PDB file of N, CA and C in Angstrom:
ATOM      1  N   MET M1014     -91.111  66.430 -22.991  1.00 77.00           N
ATOM      2  CA  MET M1014     -90.354  65.196 -23.104  1.00 77.00           C
ATOM      3  C   MET M1014     -91.288  64.109 -23.650  1.00 77.00           C
ATOM      4  N   PRO M1015     -90.932  63.506 -24.758  1.00 84.00           N
ATOM      5  CA  PRO M1015     -91.758  62.405 -25.288  1.00 84.00           C
ATOM      6  C   PRO M1015     -91.609  61.149 -24.424  1.00 84.00           C
ATOM      7  N   PHE M1016     -92.622  60.308 -24.491  1.00 87.00           N
ATOM      8  CA  PHE M1016     -92.543  59.037 -23.772  1.00 87.00           C
ATOM      9  C   PHE M1016     -91.504  58.154 -24.443  1.00 87.00           C
ATOM     10  N   ASN M1017     -90.552  57.674 -23.658  1.00 94.00           N
ATOM     11  CA  ASN M1017     -89.599  56.726 -24.211  1.00 94.00           C
ATOM     12  C   ASN M1017     -90.085  55.308 -23.910  1.00 94.00           C
ATOM     13  N   LYS M1018     -89.383  54.340 -24.454  1.00 96.00           N
ATOM     14  CA  LYS M1018     -89.786  52.935 -24.310  1.00 96.00           C
ATOM     15  C   LYS M1018     -89.892  52.518 -22.838  1.00 96.00           C
ATOM     16  N   ASN M1019     -88.945  52.948 -22.015  1.00 96.00           N
ATOM     17  CA  ASN M1019     -88.960  52.572 -20.599  1.00 96.00           C
ATOM     18  C   ASN M1019     -90.203  53.104 -19.889  1.00 96.00           C
ATOM     19  N   ILE M1020     -90.554  54.354 -20.165  1.00 95.00           N
ATOM     20  CA  ILE M1020     -91.735  54.940 -19.521  1.00 95.00           C
ATOM     21  C   ILE M1020     -92.999  54.205 -19.958  1.00 95.00           C
ATOM     22  N   VAL M1021     -93.095  53.896 -21.235  1.00 95.00           N
ATOM     23  CA  VAL M1021     -94.269  53.175 -21.740  1.00 95.00           C
ATOM     24  C   VAL M1021     -94.372  51.803 -21.077  1.00 95.00           C
ATOM     25  N   GLU M1022     -93.257  51.095 -20.932  1.00 96.00           N
ATOM     26  CA  GLU M1022     -93.270  49.782 -20.278  1.00 96.00           C
ATOM     27  C   GLU M1022     -93.710  49.901 -18.817  1.00 96.00           C
ATOM     28  N   GLU M1023     -93.227  50.922 -18.131  1.00 96.00           N
ATOM     29  CA  GLU M1023     -93.616  51.129 -16.738  1.00 96.00           C
ATOM     30  C   GLU M1023     -95.104  51.476 -16.639  1.00 96.00           C
ATOM     31  N   MET M1024     -95.581  52.327 -17.531  1.00 95.00           N
ATOM     32  CA  MET M1024     -96.997  52.686 -17.523  1.00 95.00           C
ATOM     33  C   MET M1024     -97.869  51.471 -17.831  1.00 95.00           C
ATOM     34  N   ASN M1025     -97.418  50.611 -18.727  1.00 95.00           N
ATOM     35  CA  ASN M1025     -98.180  49.390 -19.036  1.00 95.00           C
ATOM     36  C   ASN M1025     -98.310  48.503 -17.803  1.00 95.00           C
ATOM     37  N   LEU M1026     -97.270  48.409 -17.013  1.00 95.00           N
ATOM     38  CA  LEU M1026     -97.354  47.622 -15.781  1.00 95.00           C
ATOM     39  C   LEU M1026     -98.273  48.293 -14.765  1.00 95.00           C
ATOM     40  N   LEU M1027     -98.127  49.590 -14.583  1.00 95.00           N
ATOM     41  CA  LEU M1027     -98.974  50.308 -13.624  1.00 95.00           C
ATOM     42  C   LEU M1027    -100.448  50.186 -14.002  1.00 95.00           C
ATOM     43  N   LYS M1028    -100.723  50.139 -15.287  1.00 94.00           N
ATOM     44  CA  LYS M1028    -102.098  50.013 -15.773  1.00 94.00           C
ATOM     45  C   LYS M1028    -102.720  48.682 -15.372  1.00 94.00           C
ATOM     46  N   GLN M1029    -101.895  47.676 -15.142  1.00 93.00           N
ATOM     47  CA  GLN M1029    -102.397  46.336 -14.824  1.00 93.00           C
ATOM     48  C   GLN M1029    -102.732  46.130 -13.344  1.00 93.00           C
ATOM     49  N   PHE M1030    -102.246  47.014 -12.485  1.00 93.00           N
ATOM     50  CA  PHE M1030    -102.533  46.846 -11.054  1.00 93.00           C
ATOM     51  C   PHE M1030    -104.011  47.094 -10.783  1.00 93.00           C
ATOM     52  N   PRO M1031    -104.654  46.181 -10.045  1.00 90.00           N
ATOM     53  CA  PRO M1031    -106.050  46.419  -9.647  1.00 90.00           C
ATOM     54  C   PRO M1031    -106.098  47.482  -8.557  1.00 90.00           C
ATOM     55  N   LEU M1032    -106.901  48.496  -8.753  1.00 87.00           N
ATOM     56  CA  LEU M1032    -106.977  49.591  -7.785  1.00 87.00           C
ATOM     57  C   LEU M1032    -108.145  49.440  -6.817  1.00 87.00           C
ATOM     58  N   GLU M1033    -108.945  48.404  -6.989  1.00 85.00           N
ATOM     59  CA  GLU M1033    -110.110  48.210  -6.135  1.00 85.00           C
ATOM     60  C   GLU M1033    -109.717  47.788  -4.716  1.00 85.00           C
ATOM     61  N   SER M1034    -108.546  47.181  -4.573  1.00 78.00           N
ATOM     62  CA  SER M1034    -108.127  46.674  -3.268  1.00 78.00           C
ATOM     63  C   SER M1034    -106.622  46.822  -3.115  1.00 78.00           C
ATOM     64  N   THR M1035    -106.193  47.235  -1.946  1.00 77.00           N
ATOM     65  CA  THR M1035    -104.756  47.312  -1.679  1.00 77.00           C
ATOM     66  C   THR M1035    -104.178  45.929  -1.387  1.00 77.00           C
ATOM     67  N   GLN M1036    -105.045  44.917  -1.288  1.00 83.00           N
ATOM     68  CA  GLN M1036    -104.602  43.550  -1.017  1.00 83.00           C
ATOM     69  C   GLN M1036    -104.317  42.763  -2.290  1.00 83.00           C
ATOM     70  N   ALA M1037    -104.488  43.393  -3.447  1.00 83.00           N
ATOM     71  CA  ALA M1037    -104.214  42.732  -4.722  1.00 83.00           C
ATOM     72  C   ALA M1037    -102.951  43.334  -5.316  1.00 83.00           C
ATOM     73  N   GLY M1038    -102.064  42.468  -5.759  1.00 90.00           N
ATOM     74  CA  GLY M1038    -100.808  42.935  -6.305  1.00 90.00           C
ATOM     75  C   GLY M1038    -100.558  42.375  -7.688  1.00 90.00           C
ATOM     76  N   LEU M1039     -99.329  42.475  -8.105  1.00 91.00           N
ATOM     77  CA  LEU M1039     -98.915  42.021  -9.424  1.00 91.00           C
ATOM     78  C   LEU M1039     -97.504  41.471  -9.296  1.00 91.00           C
ATOM     79  N   LYS M1040     -97.248  40.349  -9.950  1.00 93.00           N
ATOM     80  CA  LYS M1040     -95.915  39.754  -9.911  1.00 93.00           C
ATOM     81  C   LYS M1040     -95.435  39.524 -11.335  1.00 93.00           C
ATOM     82  N   VAL M1041     -94.209  39.933 -11.603  1.00 94.00           N
ATOM     83  CA  VAL M1041     -93.564  39.658 -12.884  1.00 94.00           C
ATOM     84  C   VAL M1041     -92.647  38.469 -12.647  1.00 94.00           C
ATOM     85  N   HIS M1042     -92.974  37.342 -13.250  1.00 95.00           N
ATOM     86  CA  HIS M1042     -92.213  36.110 -13.048  1.00 95.00           C
ATOM     87  C   HIS M1042     -90.878  36.150 -13.792  1.00 95.00           C
ATOM     88  N   SER M1043     -89.974  35.317 -13.379  1.00 93.00           N
ATOM     89  CA  SER M1043     -88.627  35.298 -13.952  1.00 93.00           C
ATOM     90  C   SER M1043     -88.615  34.908 -15.426  1.00 93.00           C
ATOM     91  N   ASP M1044     -89.678  34.251 -15.901  1.00 95.00           N
ATOM     92  CA  ASP M1044     -89.723  33.873 -17.322  1.00 95.00           C
ATOM     93  C   ASP M1044     -90.508  34.886 -18.163  1.00 95.00           C
ATOM     94  N   ALA M1045     -90.853  36.039 -17.572  1.00 94.00           N
ATOM     95  CA  ALA M1045     -91.547  37.095 -18.310  1.00 94.00           C
ATOM     96  C   ALA M1045     -90.575  37.764 -19.281  1.00 94.00           C
ATOM     97  N   ALA M1046     -91.115  38.603 -20.132  1.00 94.00           N
ATOM     98  CA  ALA M1046     -90.280  39.352 -21.070  1.00 94.00           C
ATOM     99  C   ALA M1046     -89.260  40.180 -20.294  1.00 94.00           C
ATOM    100  N   PRO M1047     -88.023  40.198 -20.753  1.00 95.00           N
ATOM    101  CA  PRO M1047     -86.990  40.969 -20.046  1.00 95.00           C
ATOM    102  C   PRO M1047     -87.376  42.440 -19.851  1.00 95.00           C
ATOM    103  N   GLU M1048     -88.110  43.004 -20.795  1.00 95.00           N
ATOM    104  CA  GLU M1048     -88.527  44.397 -20.681  1.00 95.00           C
ATOM    105  C   GLU M1048     -89.454  44.597 -19.482  1.00 95.00           C
ATOM    106  N   ALA M1049     -90.340  43.640 -19.249  1.00 95.00           N
ATOM    107  CA  ALA M1049     -91.265  43.724 -18.119  1.00 95.00           C
ATOM    108  C   ALA M1049     -90.514  43.572 -16.798  1.00 95.00           C
ATOM    109  N   ILE M1050     -89.564  42.663 -16.774  1.00 96.00           N
ATOM    110  CA  ILE M1050     -88.766  42.455 -15.560  1.00 96.00           C
ATOM    111  C   ILE M1050     -88.009  43.730 -15.199  1.00 96.00           C
ATOM    112  N   GLU M1051     -87.372  44.328 -16.186  1.00 97.00           N
ATOM    113  CA  GLU M1051     -86.601  45.556 -15.944  1.00 97.00           C
ATOM    114  C   GLU M1051     -87.510  46.719 -15.585  1.00 97.00           C
ATOM    115  N   ALA M1052     -88.685  46.799 -16.215  1.00 97.00           N
ATOM    116  CA  ALA M1052     -89.626  47.873 -15.899  1.00 97.00           C
ATOM    117  C   ALA M1052     -90.087  47.770 -14.450  1.00 97.00           C
ATOM    118  N   MET M1053     -90.366  46.557 -13.991  1.00 97.00           N
ATOM    119  CA  MET M1053     -90.812  46.396 -12.606  1.00 97.00           C
ATOM    120  C   MET M1053     -89.682  46.760 -11.639  1.00 97.00           C
ATOM    121  N   LYS M1054     -88.463  46.419 -11.980  1.00 97.00           N
ATOM    122  CA  LYS M1054     -87.320  46.807 -11.137  1.00 97.00           C
ATOM    123  C   LYS M1054     -87.213  48.328 -11.049  1.00 97.00           C
ATOM    124  N   ARG M1055     -87.462  49.009 -12.159  1.00 97.00           N
ATOM    125  CA  ARG M1055     -87.413  50.473 -12.146  1.00 97.00           C
ATOM    126  C   ARG M1055     -88.536  51.040 -11.272  1.00 97.00           C
ATOM    127  N   LEU M1056     -89.726  50.447 -11.358  1.00 97.00           N
ATOM    128  CA  LEU M1056     -90.833  50.910 -10.511  1.00 97.00           C
ATOM    129  C   LEU M1056     -90.478  50.727  -9.037  1.00 97.00           C
ATOM    130  N   PHE M1057     -89.815  49.617  -8.722  1.00 98.00           N
ATOM    131  CA  PHE M1057     -89.381  49.372  -7.341  1.00 98.00           C
ATOM    132  C   PHE M1057     -88.358  50.430  -6.914  1.00 98.00           C
ATOM    133  N   SER M1058     -87.398  50.708  -7.779  1.00 98.00           N
ATOM    134  CA  SER M1058     -86.366  51.688  -7.424  1.00 98.00           C
ATOM    135  C   SER M1058     -86.942  53.093  -7.264  1.00 98.00           C
ATOM    136  N   LYS M1059     -88.070  53.354  -7.895  1.00 97.00           N
ATOM    137  CA  LYS M1059     -88.744  54.649  -7.774  1.00 97.00           C
ATOM    138  C   LYS M1059     -89.693  54.691  -6.576  1.00 97.00           C
ATOM    139  N   GLY M1060     -89.804  53.558  -5.867  1.00 97.00           N
ATOM    140  CA  GLY M1060     -90.642  53.507  -4.682  1.00 97.00           C
ATOM    141  C   GLY M1060     -92.124  53.366  -4.970  1.00 97.00           C
ATOM    142  N   LEU M1061     -92.484  52.840  -6.142  1.00 97.00           N
ATOM    143  CA  LEU M1061     -93.889  52.709  -6.513  1.00 97.00           C
ATOM    144  C   LEU M1061     -94.462  51.337  -6.198  1.00 97.00           C
ATOM    145  N   VAL M1062     -93.598  50.320  -6.055  1.00 96.00           N
ATOM    146  CA  VAL M1062     -94.042  48.968  -5.695  1.00 96.00           C
ATOM    147  C   VAL M1062     -93.176  48.456  -4.553  1.00 96.00           C
ATOM    148  N   THR M1063     -93.673  47.431  -3.871  1.00 96.00           N
ATOM    149  CA  THR M1063     -93.014  46.959  -2.649  1.00 96.00           C
ATOM    150  C   THR M1063     -91.912  45.936  -2.875  1.00 96.00           C
ATOM    151  N   GLN M1064     -91.865  45.315  -4.045  1.00 95.00           N
ATOM    152  CA  GLN M1064     -90.857  44.289  -4.326  1.00 95.00           C
ATOM    153  C   GLN M1064     -90.265  44.509  -5.709  1.00 95.00           C
ATOM    154  N   GLU M1065     -89.048  44.035  -5.929  1.00 96.00           N
ATOM    155  CA  GLU M1065     -88.417  44.158  -7.246  1.00 96.00           C
ATOM    156  C   GLU M1065     -89.201  43.459  -8.346  1.00 96.00           C
ATOM    157  N   ASP M1066     -89.912  42.395  -7.982  1.00 93.00           N
ATOM    158  CA  ASP M1066     -90.686  41.659  -8.985  1.00 93.00           C
ATOM    159  C   ASP M1066     -92.166  42.026  -8.945  1.00 93.00           C
ATOM    160  N   GLY M1067     -92.490  43.102  -8.260  1.00 90.00           N
ATOM    161  CA  GLY M1067     -93.874  43.572  -8.223  1.00 90.00           C
ATOM    162  C   GLY M1067     -94.374  43.755  -6.818  1.00 90.00           C
ATOM    163  N   GLY M1068     -95.195  42.834  -6.378  1.00 92.00           N
ATOM    164  CA  GLY M1068     -95.780  42.962  -5.050  1.00 92.00           C
ATOM    165  C   GLY M1068     -96.977  43.882  -5.090  1.00 92.00           C
ATOM    166  N   TYR M1069     -97.025  44.800  -4.133  1.00 95.00           N
ATOM    167  CA  TYR M1069     -98.143  45.726  -4.010  1.00 95.00           C
ATOM    168  C   TYR M1069     -97.687  47.136  -4.342  1.00 95.00           C
ATOM    169  N   LEU M1070     -98.635  47.972  -4.708  1.00 95.00           N
ATOM    170  CA  LEU M1070     -98.323  49.375  -4.912  1.00 95.00           C
ATOM    171  C   LEU M1070     -98.100  50.041  -3.564  1.00 95.00           C
ATOM    172  N   THR M1071     -97.142  50.939  -3.504  1.00 95.00           N
ATOM    173  CA  THR M1071     -96.973  51.772  -2.324  1.00 95.00           C
ATOM    174  C   THR M1071     -98.050  52.863  -2.368  1.00 95.00           C
ATOM    175  N   SER M1072     -98.136  53.681  -1.340  1.00 93.00           N
ATOM    176  CA  SER M1072     -99.136  54.758  -1.372  1.00 93.00           C
ATOM    177  C   SER M1072     -98.873  55.702  -2.547  1.00 93.00           C
ATOM    178  N   HIS M1073     -97.615  55.999  -2.803  1.00 96.00           N
ATOM    179  CA  HIS M1073     -97.279  56.836  -3.961  1.00 96.00           C
ATOM    180  C   HIS M1073     -97.580  56.087  -5.261  1.00 96.00           C
ATOM    181  N   GLY M1074     -97.318  54.796  -5.277  1.00 95.00           N
ATOM    182  CA  GLY M1074     -97.613  53.976  -6.445  1.00 95.00           C
ATOM    183  C   GLY M1074     -99.094  53.955  -6.781  1.00 95.00           C
ATOM    184  N   ILE M1075     -99.936  53.935  -5.749  1.00 94.00           N
ATOM    185  CA  ILE M1075    -101.389  53.964  -5.973  1.00 94.00           C
ATOM    186  C   ILE M1075    -101.777  55.263  -6.672  1.00 94.00           C
ATOM    187  N   GLU M1076    -101.234  56.376  -6.194  1.00 96.00           N
ATOM    188  CA  GLU M1076    -101.538  57.670  -6.810  1.00 96.00           C
ATOM    189  C   GLU M1076    -101.124  57.687  -8.279  1.00 96.00           C
ATOM    190  N   ILE M1077     -99.933  57.200  -8.564  1.00 96.00           N
ATOM    191  CA  ILE M1077     -99.428  57.225  -9.933  1.00 96.00           C
ATOM    192  C   ILE M1077    -100.217  56.258 -10.813  1.00 96.00           C
ATOM    193  N   ALA M1078    -100.520  55.069 -10.305  1.00 95.00           N
ATOM    194  CA  ALA M1078    -101.294  54.097 -11.079  1.00 95.00           C
ATOM    195  C   ALA M1078    -102.681  54.646 -11.391  1.00 95.00           C
ATOM    196  N   GLU M1079    -103.294  55.348 -10.456  1.00 95.00           N
ATOM    197  CA  GLU M1079    -104.599  55.974 -10.712  1.00 95.00           C
ATOM    198  C   GLU M1079    -104.492  56.994 -11.835  1.00 95.00           C
ATOM    199  N   GLN M1080    -103.436  57.787 -11.806  1.00 96.00           N
ATOM    200  CA  GLN M1080    -103.246  58.786 -12.853  1.00 96.00           C
ATOM    201  C   GLN M1080    -103.026  58.127 -14.212  1.00 96.00           C
ATOM    202  N   VAL M1081    -102.204  57.100 -14.252  1.00 95.00           N
ATOM    203  CA  VAL M1081    -101.963  56.374 -15.501  1.00 95.00           C
ATOM    204  C   VAL M1081    -103.265  55.790 -16.031  1.00 95.00           C
ATOM    205  N   GLN M1082    -104.022  55.148 -15.160  1.00 93.00           N
ATOM    206  CA  GLN M1082    -105.276  54.521 -15.597  1.00 93.00           C
ATOM    207  C   GLN M1082    -106.284  55.576 -16.055  1.00 93.00           C
ATOM    208  N   ASN M1083    -106.282  56.749 -15.438  1.00 94.00           N
ATOM    209  CA  ASN M1083    -107.157  57.830 -15.882  1.00 94.00           C
ATOM    210  C   ASN M1083    -106.760  58.331 -17.266  1.00 94.00           C
ATOM    211  N   VAL M1084    -105.487  58.475 -17.501  1.00 94.00           N
ATOM    212  CA  VAL M1084    -105.014  58.908 -18.822  1.00 94.00           C
ATOM    213  C   VAL M1084    -105.419  57.902 -19.884  1.00 94.00           C
ATOM    214  N   VAL M1085    -105.214  56.634 -19.604  1.00 92.00           N
ATOM    215  CA  VAL M1085    -105.589  55.584 -20.566  1.00 92.00           C
ATOM    216  C   VAL M1085    -107.090  55.624 -20.829  1.00 92.00           C
ATOM    217  N   ARG M1086    -107.878  55.788 -19.796  1.00 92.00           N
ATOM    218  CA  ARG M1086    -109.348  55.832 -19.931  1.00 92.00           C
ATOM    219  C   ARG M1086    -109.764  57.011 -20.814  1.00 92.00           C
ATOM    220  N   VAL M1087    -109.186  58.176 -20.604  1.00 96.00           N
ATOM    221  CA  VAL M1087    -109.552  59.370 -21.369  1.00 96.00           C
ATOM    222  C   VAL M1087    -109.127  59.227 -22.834  1.00 96.00           C
ATOM    223  N   LEU M1088    -107.970  58.656 -23.050  1.00 94.00           N
ATOM    224  CA  LEU M1088    -107.455  58.558 -24.424  1.00 94.00           C
ATOM    225  C   LEU M1088    -108.015  57.387 -25.209  1.00 94.00           C
ATOM    226  N   SER M1089    -108.667  56.467 -24.523  1.00 92.00           N
ATOM    227  CA  SER M1089    -109.195  55.272 -25.218  1.00 92.00           C
ATOM    228  C   SER M1089    -110.542  55.550 -25.851  1.00 92.00           C
TER     229      SER M1089
END
């Protein structure tokens, strides 16, 4: 399955989460690009973040964000 636009947008958001601390989160503000707002809502519905507008990564979200960041690191 090729990466579609939605998956790429979600991966871009996951890539931005700081993994050094579980006390650091990410918020997508209401004036952000509509694509980012919708991507964060999808991450929330998948149980990867704690709030519809971001918040903190869940334990599963941390695992997925680590994998995304590893893929980006290897391919860069």
